[in-house]
């Protein structure tokens, strides 16, 4: 019988077995093989890690920024050298295709590259002679210990929205990966272990809700970065704020796309299919609702139905597979229940992806691409984040009606428009209430040197992950006003 490994934490520069009494199985969602067990580290361990990180901060912040980023240059090199192995691990535990996993890691590498520019990004500003003999300047200094609470859907990318910037700015860091997919961060920390960083600068602790609550309560942790559902984002943000911590909390989404009659049908169909069904719909920028305007209805409906029917679903490590699994049996059940709810609310199941039989992987957590046609715009299915490979279709008469429909949503993560009209594009990006806008783009994912935006119940906080805003989040400003003697000779 195969022995299943219990994953260690990485604390103070070394691997350390948790004293946790509870563990969870890490399951390959395609094969149902148990890959490992993850410990649910207790609050006492988190508090010990925070104490270690605080002690390390006192010396790390004195390390010149040019020295701090040298570790990131080396990390970038190691990530590139090990990209294939890391991608295979993501696919094993997360269920997405290998191509999607490789793309995810490329985004991680790009964030490391941008964080290597922190010596420029961290600069303040100064002004001489604000009064006679008095100068004033603003400088940026690190916060201290910061924590990252990561989700399951991008285990190799999302921690990199935050921690390269955090440590480059002089903070020390604690990462808690999702208990559903902790193996990827285990391998990333295997690379971090080769960097020669001072012990305690960056730490990994596995766990569940008790560990999260300990992060929220620990007074030595000054800032929290979170990505997950809106309900949990609200919880993390409110608890963090109540305890005087900075927080940036990315929540859920219901990303719409408008298709105007003048849109390029072939391009639009391909892009929306990739957006709706890529990563099995388990991403915060997945297109969830397609809104056709005027004569676009029938042609787009026929085209997207054909794209959904022909998408190849299977084990993510197999060649030619275009879509993998959802993350768990619970997710599969929830998604299939929402499909049925859409039907009960008056929608038509145009393409039904429930309960597919994937040869060789009959027990896997698969759902094929699904299309719900003519859903009720006021129904629950039009408002709920499905987080699965389900695209809902709505038809409206004008773009103004579509924008009004989009703006009534509680979410504001992303909205997209497909058109050849520059005037329509400008109206759309000006009026739509969403933080990430795509024009003839289906996944408007910002590059690493732009912030990953989000409005309304899709984001709680002021500063987002990535780029300059990450630098601002992980630093605090200090304004210095100083007077020097005007008679320089008196100094000697």
mmCIF file with all atom_site columns, N, CA and C in Angstrom, residues 205-266:
data_model
loop_
_atom_site.group_PDB
_atom_site.id
_atom_site.type_symbol
_atom_site.label_atom_id
_atom_site.label_alt_id
_atom_site.label_comp_id
_atom_site.label_asym_id
_atom_site.label_entity_id
_atom_site.label_seq_id
_atom_site.pdbx_PDB_ins_code
_atom_site.Cartn_x
_atom_site.Cartn_y
_atom_site.Cartn_z
_atom_site.occupancy
_atom_site.B_iso_or_equiv
_atom_site.pdbx_formal_charge
_atom_site.auth_seq_id
_atom_site.auth_comp_id
_atom_site.auth_asym_id
_atom_site.auth_atom_id
_atom_site.pdbx_PDB_model_num
ATOM 1   N N  . UNK A 1 205 ? 2.906   28.156 5.775   1.00 0.00 ? 205 UNK A N  1
ATOM 2   C CA . UNK A 1 205 ? 2.162   27.404 6.777   1.00 0.00 ? 205 UNK A CA 1
ATOM 3   C C  . UNK A 1 205 ? 0.884   26.874 6.152   1.00 0.00 ? 205 UNK A C  1
ATOM 4   N N  . UNK A 1 206 ? 0.652   25.588 6.294   1.00 0.00 ? 206 UNK A N  1
ATOM 5   C CA . UNK A 1 206 ? -0.563  24.961 5.785   1.00 0.00 ? 206 UNK A CA 1
ATOM 6   C C  . UNK A 1 206 ? -1.653  25.022 6.846   1.00 0.00 ? 206 UNK A C  1
ATOM 7   N N  . UNK A 1 207 ? -2.890  25.029 6.402   1.00 0.00 ? 207 UNK A N  1
ATOM 8   C CA . UNK A 1 207 ? -3.967  25.062 7.378   1.00 0.00 ? 207 UNK A CA 1
ATOM 9   C C  . UNK A 1 207 ? -5.307  25.392 6.773   1.00 0.00 ? 207 UNK A C  1
ATOM 10  N N  . UNK A 1 208 ? -6.294  25.489 7.654   1.00 0.00 ? 208 UNK A N  1
ATOM 11  C CA . UNK A 1 208 ? -7.659  25.800 7.262   1.00 0.00 ? 208 UNK A CA 1
ATOM 12  C C  . UNK A 1 208 ? -8.160  27.045 7.957   1.00 0.00 ? 208 UNK A C  1
ATOM 13  N N  . UNK A 1 209 ? -9.426  27.026 8.379   1.00 0.00 ? 209 UNK A N  1
ATOM 14  C CA . UNK A 1 209 ? -10.042 28.226 8.949   1.00 0.00 ? 209 UNK A CA 1
ATOM 15  C C  . UNK A 1 209 ? -9.365  28.659 10.245  1.00 0.00 ? 209 UNK A C  1
ATOM 16  N N  . UNK A 1 210 ? -8.968  27.729 11.091  1.00 0.00 ? 210 UNK A N  1
ATOM 17  C CA . UNK A 1 210 ? -8.311  28.122 12.335  1.00 0.00 ? 210 UNK A CA 1
ATOM 18  C C  . UNK A 1 210 ? -7.019  28.884 12.050  1.00 0.00 ? 210 UNK A C  1
ATOM 19  N N  . UNK A 1 211 ? -6.288  28.434 11.057  1.00 0.00 ? 211 UNK A N  1
ATOM 20  C CA . UNK A 1 211 ? -5.050  29.123 10.681  1.00 0.00 ? 211 UNK A CA 1
ATOM 21  C C  . UNK A 1 211 ? -5.352  30.519 10.146  1.00 0.00 ? 211 UNK A C  1
ATOM 22  N N  . UNK A 1 212 ? -6.391  30.632 9.316   1.00 0.00 ? 212 UNK A N  1
ATOM 23  C CA . UNK A 1 212 ? -6.787  31.934 8.782   1.00 0.00 ? 212 UNK A CA 1
ATOM 24  C C  . UNK A 1 212 ? -7.189  32.871 9.908   1.00 0.00 ? 212 UNK A C  1
ATOM 25  N N  . UNK A 1 213 ? -8.005  32.394 10.829  1.00 0.00 ? 213 UNK A N  1
ATOM 26  C CA . UNK A 1 213 ? -8.430  33.237 11.945  1.00 0.00 ? 213 UNK A CA 1
ATOM 27  C C  . UNK A 1 213 ? -7.246  33.689 12.787  1.00 0.00 ? 213 UNK A C  1
ATOM 28  N N  . UNK A 1 214 ? -6.250  32.824 12.944  1.00 0.00 ? 214 UNK A N  1
ATOM 29  C CA . UNK A 1 214 ? -5.053  33.204 13.699  1.00 0.00 ? 214 UNK A CA 1
ATOM 30  C C  . UNK A 1 214 ? -4.287  34.308 12.971  1.00 0.00 ? 214 UNK A C  1
ATOM 31  N N  . UNK A 1 215 ? -4.242  34.236 11.641  1.00 0.00 ? 215 UNK A N  1
ATOM 32  C CA . UNK A 1 215 ? -3.612  35.305 10.855  1.00 0.00 ? 215 UNK A CA 1
ATOM 33  C C  . UNK A 1 215 ? -4.342  36.630 11.075  1.00 0.00 ? 215 UNK A C  1
ATOM 34  N N  . UNK A 1 216 ? -5.670  36.557 11.081  1.00 0.00 ? 216 UNK A N  1
ATOM 35  C CA . UNK A 1 216 ? -6.470  37.766 11.239  1.00 0.00 ? 216 UNK A CA 1
ATOM 36  C C  . UNK A 1 216 ? -6.327  38.386 12.629  1.00 0.00 ? 216 UNK A C  1
ATOM 37  N N  . UNK A 1 217 ? -6.056  37.551 13.630  1.00 0.00 ? 217 UNK A N  1
ATOM 38  C CA . UNK A 1 217 ? -5.999  38.036 15.001  1.00 0.00 ? 217 UNK A CA 1
ATOM 39  C C  . UNK A 1 217 ? -4.593  38.404 15.459  1.00 0.00 ? 217 UNK A C  1
ATOM 40  N N  . UNK A 1 218 ? -3.572  37.849 14.821  1.00 0.00 ? 218 UNK A N  1
ATOM 41  C CA . UNK A 1 218 ? -2.211  38.043 15.331  1.00 0.00 ? 218 UNK A CA 1
ATOM 42  C C  . UNK A 1 218 ? -1.773  39.506 15.196  1.00 0.00 ? 218 UNK A C  1
ATOM 43  N N  . UNK A 1 219 ? -1.372  40.144 16.279  1.00 0.00 ? 219 UNK A N  1
ATOM 44  C CA . UNK A 1 219 ? -1.033  41.578 16.216  1.00 0.00 ? 219 UNK A CA 1
ATOM 45  C C  . UNK A 1 219 ? 0.264   41.877 15.490  1.00 0.00 ? 219 UNK A C  1
ATOM 46  N N  . UNK A 1 220 ? 1.128   40.875 15.299  1.00 0.00 ? 220 UNK A N  1
ATOM 47  C CA . UNK A 1 220 ? 2.390   41.127 14.602  1.00 0.00 ? 220 UNK A CA 1
ATOM 48  C C  . UNK A 1 220 ? 2.234   41.151 13.092  1.00 0.00 ? 220 UNK A C  1
ATOM 49  N N  . UNK A 1 221 ? 1.123   40.627 12.586  1.00 0.00 ? 221 UNK A N  1
ATOM 50  C CA . UNK A 1 221 ? 0.852   40.647 11.145  1.00 0.00 ? 221 UNK A CA 1
ATOM 51  C C  . UNK A 1 221 ? 0.155   41.948 10.799  1.00 0.00 ? 221 UNK A C  1
ATOM 52  N N  . UNK A 1 222 ? 0.787   42.753 9.957   1.00 0.00 ? 222 UNK A N  1
ATOM 53  C CA . UNK A 1 222 ? 0.322   44.112 9.686   1.00 0.00 ? 222 UNK A CA 1
ATOM 54  C C  . UNK A 1 222 ? -0.555  44.236 8.457   1.00 0.00 ? 222 UNK A C  1
ATOM 55  N N  . UNK A 1 223 ? -0.485  43.277 7.540   1.00 0.00 ? 223 UNK A N  1
ATOM 56  C CA . UNK A 1 223 ? -1.256  43.391 6.294   1.00 0.00 ? 223 UNK A CA 1
ATOM 57  C C  . UNK A 1 223 ? -1.592  42.004 5.776   1.00 0.00 ? 223 UNK A C  1
ATOM 58  N N  . UNK A 1 224 ? -2.737  41.917 5.090   1.00 0.00 ? 224 UNK A N  1
ATOM 59  C CA . UNK A 1 224 ? -3.233  40.632 4.590   1.00 0.00 ? 224 UNK A CA 1
ATOM 60  C C  . UNK A 1 224 ? -3.665  40.793 3.141   1.00 0.00 ? 224 UNK A C  1
ATOM 61  N N  . UNK A 1 225 ? -3.207  39.878 2.307   1.00 0.00 ? 225 UNK A N  1
ATOM 62  C CA . UNK A 1 225 ? -3.641  39.790 0.913   1.00 0.00 ? 225 UNK A CA 1
ATOM 63  C C  . UNK A 1 225 ? -4.459  38.515 0.760   1.00 0.00 ? 225 UNK A C  1
ATOM 64  N N  . UNK A 1 226 ? -5.652  38.630 0.180   1.00 0.00 ? 226 UNK A N  1
ATOM 65  C CA . UNK A 1 226 ? -6.572  37.494 0.086   1.00 0.00 ? 226 UNK A CA 1
ATOM 66  C C  . UNK A 1 226 ? -7.222  37.463 -1.289  1.00 0.00 ? 226 UNK A C  1
ATOM 67  N N  . UNK A 1 227 ? -7.441  36.260 -1.808  1.00 0.00 ? 227 UNK A N  1
ATOM 68  C CA . UNK A 1 227 ? -8.248  36.043 -3.013  1.00 0.00 ? 227 UNK A CA 1
ATOM 69  C C  . UNK A 1 227 ? -9.154  34.861 -2.750  1.00 0.00 ? 227 UNK A C  1
ATOM 70  N N  . UNK A 1 228 ? -10.451 35.012 -3.054  1.00 0.00 ? 228 UNK A N  1
ATOM 71  C CA . UNK A 1 228 ? -11.398 33.926 -2.832  1.00 0.00 ? 228 UNK A CA 1
ATOM 72  C C  . UNK A 1 228 ? -12.811 34.392 -3.129  1.00 0.00 ? 228 UNK A C  1
ATOM 73  N N  . UNK A 1 229 ? -13.786 33.770 -2.510  1.00 0.00 ? 229 UNK A N  1
ATOM 74  C CA . UNK A 1 229 ? -15.181 34.128 -2.724  1.00 0.00 ? 229 UNK A CA 1
ATOM 75  C C  . UNK A 1 229 ? -15.500 35.451 -2.044  1.00 0.00 ? 229 UNK A C  1
ATOM 76  N N  . UNK A 1 230 ? -16.584 36.085 -2.472  1.00 0.00 ? 230 UNK A N  1
ATOM 77  C CA . UNK A 1 230 ? -16.975 37.357 -1.873  1.00 0.00 ? 230 UNK A CA 1
ATOM 78  C C  . UNK A 1 230 ? -17.333 37.199 -0.406  1.00 0.00 ? 230 UNK A C  1
ATOM 79  N N  . UNK A 1 231 ? -18.027 36.138 -0.055  1.00 0.00 ? 231 UNK A N  1
ATOM 80  C CA . UNK A 1 231 ? -18.418 35.950 1.342   1.00 0.00 ? 231 UNK A CA 1
ATOM 81  C C  . UNK A 1 231 ? -17.192 35.887 2.248   1.00 0.00 ? 231 UNK A C  1
ATOM 82  N N  . UNK A 1 232 ? -16.178 35.133 1.835   1.00 0.00 ? 232 UNK A N  1
ATOM 83  C CA . UNK A 1 232 ? -14.972 35.017 2.660   1.00 0.00 ? 232 UNK A CA 1
ATOM 84  C C  . UNK A 1 232 ? -14.146 36.293 2.586   1.00 0.00 ? 232 UNK A C  1
ATOM 85  N N  . UNK A 1 233 ? -14.115 36.945 1.422   1.00 0.00 ? 233 UNK A N  1
ATOM 86  C CA . UNK A 1 233 ? -13.393 38.206 1.293   1.00 0.00 ? 233 UNK A CA 1
ATOM 87  C C  . UNK A 1 233 ? -13.947 39.247 2.263   1.00 0.00 ? 233 UNK A C  1
ATOM 88  N N  . UNK A 1 234 ? -15.280 39.331 2.371   1.00 0.00 ? 234 UNK A N  1
ATOM 89  C CA . UNK A 1 234 ? -15.893 40.256 3.324   1.00 0.00 ? 234 UNK A CA 1
ATOM 90  C C  . UNK A 1 234 ? -15.482 39.905 4.755   1.00 0.00 ? 234 UNK A C  1
ATOM 91  N N  . UNK A 1 235 ? -15.472 38.621 5.054   1.00 0.00 ? 235 UNK A N  1
ATOM 92  C CA . UNK A 1 235 ? -15.098 38.171 6.399   1.00 0.00 ? 235 UNK A CA 1
ATOM 93  C C  . UNK A 1 235 ? -13.658 38.547 6.710   1.00 0.00 ? 235 UNK A C  1
ATOM 94  N N  . UNK A 1 236 ? -12.754 38.243 5.784   1.00 0.00 ? 236 UNK A N  1
ATOM 95  C CA . UNK A 1 236 ? -11.333 38.539 5.999   1.00 0.00 ? 236 UNK A CA 1
ATOM 96  C C  . UNK A 1 236 ? -11.121 40.047 6.119   1.00 0.00 ? 236 UNK A C  1
ATOM 97  N N  . UNK A 1 237 ? -11.751 40.811 5.236   1.00 0.00 ? 237 UNK A N  1
ATOM 98  C CA . UNK A 1 237 ? -11.559 42.260 5.239   1.00 0.00 ? 237 UNK A CA 1
ATOM 99  C C  . UNK A 1 237 ? -12.067 42.886 6.533   1.00 0.00 ? 237 UNK A C  1
ATOM 100 N N  . UNK A 1 238 ? -13.258 42.473 6.969   1.00 0.00 ? 238 UNK A N  1
ATOM 101 C CA . UNK A 1 238 ? -13.843 43.079 8.160   1.00 0.00 ? 238 UNK A CA 1
ATOM 102 C C  . UNK A 1 238 ? -13.048 42.719 9.409   1.00 0.00 ? 238 UNK A C  1
ATOM 103 N N  . UNK A 1 239 ? -12.605 41.460 9.506   1.00 0.00 ? 239 UNK A N  1
ATOM 104 C CA . UNK A 1 239 ? -11.821 41.042 10.674  1.00 0.00 ? 239 UNK A CA 1
ATOM 105 C C  . UNK A 1 239 ? -10.448 41.709 10.668  1.00 0.00 ? 239 UNK A C  1
ATOM 106 N N  . UNK A 1 240 ? -9.853  41.813 9.498   1.00 0.00 ? 240 UNK A N  1
ATOM 107 C CA . UNK A 1 240 ? -8.546  42.467 9.402   1.00 0.00 ? 240 UNK A CA 1
ATOM 108 C C  . UNK A 1 240 ? -8.658  43.934 9.804   1.00 0.00 ? 240 UNK A C  1
ATOM 109 N N  . UNK A 1 241 ? -9.680  44.623 9.263   1.00 0.00 ? 241 UNK A N  1
ATOM 110 C CA . UNK A 1 241 ? -9.857  46.042 9.580   1.00 0.00 ? 241 UNK A CA 1
ATOM 111 C C  . UNK A 1 241 ? -10.135 46.246 11.062  1.00 0.00 ? 241 UNK A C  1
ATOM 112 N N  . UNK A 1 242 ? -10.937 45.374 11.641  1.00 0.00 ? 242 UNK A N  1
ATOM 113 C CA . UNK A 1 242 ? -11.244 45.492 13.063  1.00 0.00 ? 242 UNK A CA 1
ATOM 114 C C  . UNK A 1 242 ? -9.998  45.366 13.922  1.00 0.00 ? 242 UNK A C  1
ATOM 115 N N  . UNK A 1 243 ? -9.006  44.650 13.413  1.00 0.00 ? 243 UNK A N  1
ATOM 116 C CA . UNK A 1 243 ? -7.757  44.462 14.146  1.00 0.00 ? 243 UNK A CA 1
ATOM 117 C C  . UNK A 1 243 ? -6.650  45.406 13.679  1.00 0.00 ? 243 UNK A C  1
ATOM 118 N N  . UNK A 1 244 ? -7.037  46.440 12.915  1.00 0.00 ? 244 UNK A N  1
ATOM 119 C CA . UNK A 1 244 ? -6.092  47.474 12.530  1.00 0.00 ? 244 UNK A CA 1
ATOM 120 C C  . UNK A 1 244 ? -5.102  47.072 11.456  1.00 0.00 ? 244 UNK A C  1
ATOM 121 N N  . UNK A 1 245 ? -5.450  46.069 10.654  1.00 0.00 ? 245 UNK A N  1
ATOM 122 C CA . UNK A 1 245 ? -4.543  45.605 9.608   1.00 0.00 ? 245 UNK A CA 1
ATOM 123 C C  . UNK A 1 245 ? -4.944  46.186 8.258   1.00 0.00 ? 245 UNK A C  1
ATOM 124 N N  . UNK A 1 246 ? -3.970  46.375 7.397   1.00 0.00 ? 246 UNK A N  1
ATOM 125 C CA . UNK A 1 246 ? -4.280  46.644 5.997   1.00 0.00 ? 246 UNK A CA 1
ATOM 126 C C  . UNK A 1 246 ? -4.800  45.354 5.362   1.00 0.00 ? 246 UNK A C  1
ATOM 127 N N  . UNK A 1 247 ? -5.687  45.498 4.385   1.00 0.00 ? 247 UNK A N  1
ATOM 128 C CA . UNK A 1 247 ? -6.187  44.313 3.696   1.00 0.00 ? 247 UNK A CA 1
ATOM 129 C C  . UNK A 1 247 ? -6.520  44.649 2.255   1.00 0.00 ? 247 UNK A C  1
ATOM 130 N N  . UNK A 1 248 ? -6.222  43.719 1.379   1.00 0.00 ? 248 UNK A N  1
ATOM 131 C CA . UNK A 1 248 ? -6.648  43.762 -0.021  1.00 0.00 ? 248 UNK A CA 1
ATOM 132 C C  . UNK A 1 248 ? -7.287  42.404 -0.293  1.00 0.00 ? 248 UNK A C  1
ATOM 133 N N  . UNK A 1 249 ? -8.590  42.404 -0.526  1.00 0.00 ? 249 UNK A N  1
ATOM 134 C CA . UNK A 1 249 ? -9.345  41.157 -0.583  1.00 0.00 ? 249 UNK A CA 1
ATOM 135 C C  . UNK A 1 249 ? -10.119 41.075 -1.892  1.00 0.00 ? 249 UNK A C  1
ATOM 136 N N  . UNK A 1 250 ? -9.684  40.201 -2.768  1.00 0.00 ? 250 UNK A N  1
ATOM 137 C CA . UNK A 1 250 ? -10.349 39.986 -4.059  1.00 0.00 ? 250 UNK A CA 1
ATOM 138 C C  . UNK A 1 250 ? -11.472 38.986 -3.858  1.00 0.00 ? 250 UNK A C  1
ATOM 139 N N  . UNK A 1 251 ? -12.680 39.330 -4.306  1.00 0.00 ? 251 UNK A N  1
ATOM 140 C CA . UNK A 1 251 ? -13.840 38.465 -4.123  1.00 0.00 ? 251 UNK A CA 1
ATOM 141 C C  . UNK A 1 251 ? -14.324 37.840 -5.409  1.00 0.00 ? 251 UNK A C  1
ATOM 142 N N  . UNK A 1 252 ? -15.627 37.562 -5.459  1.00 0.00 ? 252 UNK A N  1
ATOM 143 C CA . UNK A 1 252 ? -16.210 36.839 -6.580  1.00 0.00 ? 252 UNK A CA 1
ATOM 144 C C  . UNK A 1 252 ? -16.510 37.732 -7.780  1.00 0.00 ? 252 UNK A C  1
ATOM 145 N N  . UNK A 1 253 ? -17.174 37.149 -8.772  1.00 0.00 ? 253 UNK A N  1
ATOM 146 C CA . UNK A 1 253 ? -17.406 37.876 -10.021 1.00 0.00 ? 253 UNK A CA 1
ATOM 147 C C  . UNK A 1 253 ? -18.586 37.276 -10.773 1.00 0.00 ? 253 UNK A C  1
ATOM 148 N N  . UNK A 1 254 ? -19.113 38.057 -11.687 1.00 0.00 ? 254 UNK A N  1
ATOM 149 C CA . UNK A 1 254 ? -20.139 37.600 -12.625 1.00 0.00 ? 254 UNK A CA 1
ATOM 150 C C  . UNK A 1 254 ? -19.889 38.343 -13.920 1.00 0.00 ? 254 UNK A C  1
ATOM 151 N N  . UNK A 1 255 ? -18.883 37.913 -14.652 1.00 0.00 ? 255 UNK A N  1
ATOM 152 C CA . UNK A 1 255 ? -18.315 38.708 -15.739 1.00 0.00 ? 255 UNK A CA 1
ATOM 153 C C  . UNK A 1 255 ? -19.147 38.620 -17.022 1.00 0.00 ? 255 UNK A C  1
ATOM 154 N N  . UNK A 1 256 ? -19.732 39.736 -17.460 1.00 0.00 ? 256 UNK A N  1
ATOM 155 C CA . UNK A 1 256 ? -20.542 39.731 -18.676 1.00 0.00 ? 256 UNK A CA 1
ATOM 156 C C  . UNK A 1 256 ? -19.741 40.130 -19.908 1.00 0.00 ? 256 UNK A C  1
ATOM 157 N N  . UNK A 1 257 ? -20.211 39.706 -21.062 1.00 0.00 ? 257 UNK A N  1
ATOM 158 C CA . UNK A 1 257 ? -19.651 40.141 -22.341 1.00 0.00 ? 257 UNK A CA 1
ATOM 159 C C  . UNK A 1 257 ? -20.802 40.512 -23.263 1.00 0.00 ? 257 UNK A C  1
ATOM 160 N N  . UNK A 1 258 ? -20.716 41.691 -23.865 1.00 0.00 ? 258 UNK A N  1
ATOM 161 C CA . UNK A 1 258 ? -21.723 42.147 -24.825 1.00 0.00 ? 258 UNK A CA 1
ATOM 162 C C  . UNK A 1 258 ? -21.215 41.861 -26.234 1.00 0.00 ? 258 UNK A C  1
ATOM 163 N N  . UNK A 1 259 ? -22.088 41.282 -27.064 1.00 0.00 ? 259 UNK A N  1
ATOM 164 C CA . UNK A 1 259 ? -21.742 41.027 -28.464 1.00 0.00 ? 259 UNK A CA 1
ATOM 165 C C  . UNK A 1 259 ? -22.640 41.893 -29.341 1.00 0.00 ? 259 UNK A C  1
ATOM 166 N N  . UNK A 1 260 ? -22.061 42.883 -30.010 1.00 0.00 ? 260 UNK A N  1
ATOM 167 C CA . UNK A 1 260 ? -22.822 43.736 -30.912 1.00 0.00 ? 260 UNK A CA 1
ATOM 168 C C  . UNK A 1 260 ? -22.922 43.088 -32.295 1.00 0.00 ? 260 UNK A C  1
ATOM 169 N N  . UNK A 1 261 ? -23.893 43.481 -33.095 1.00 0.00 ? 261 UNK A N  1
ATOM 170 C CA . UNK A 1 261 ? -24.074 42.858 -34.419 1.00 0.00 ? 261 UNK A CA 1
ATOM 171 C C  . UNK A 1 261 ? -22.869 42.995 -35.333 1.00 0.00 ? 261 UNK A C  1
ATOM 172 N N  . UNK A 1 262 ? -22.038 44.028 -35.125 1.00 0.00 ? 262 UNK A N  1
ATOM 173 C CA . UNK A 1 262 ? -20.900 44.219 -36.019 1.00 0.00 ? 262 UNK A CA 1
ATOM 174 C C  . UNK A 1 262 ? -19.649 43.459 -35.572 1.00 0.00 ? 262 UNK A C  1
ATOM 175 N N  . UNK A 1 263 ? -19.737 42.677 -34.486 1.00 0.00 ? 263 UNK A N  1
ATOM 176 C CA . UNK A 1 263 ? -18.564 41.960 -33.985 1.00 0.00 ? 263 UNK A CA 1
ATOM 177 C C  . UNK A 1 263 ? -18.113 40.899 -34.983 1.00 0.00 ? 263 UNK A C  1
ATOM 178 N N  . UNK A 1 264 ? -16.813 40.652 -35.020 1.00 0.00 ? 264 UNK A N  1
ATOM 179 C CA . UNK A 1 264 ? -16.257 39.571 -35.833 1.00 0.00 ? 264 UNK A CA 1
ATOM 180 C C  . UNK A 1 264 ? -16.684 38.254 -35.194 1.00 0.00 ? 264 UNK A C  1
ATOM 181 N N  . UNK A 1 265 ? -17.579 37.522 -35.850 1.00 0.00 ? 265 UNK A N  1
ATOM 182 C CA . UNK A 1 265 ? -18.214 36.352 -35.240 1.00 0.00 ? 265 UNK A CA 1
ATOM 183 C C  . UNK A 1 265 ? -17.207 35.256 -34.912 1.00 0.00 ? 265 UNK A C  1
ATOM 184 N N  . UNK A 1 266 ? -16.322 34.947 -35.833 1.00 0.00 ? 266 UNK A N  1
ATOM 185 C CA . UNK A 1 266 ? -15.372 33.859 -35.616 1.00 0.00 ? 266 UNK A CA 1
ATOM 186 C C  . UNK A 1 266 ? -14.443 34.175 -34.441 1.00 0.00 ? 266 UNK A C  1
#
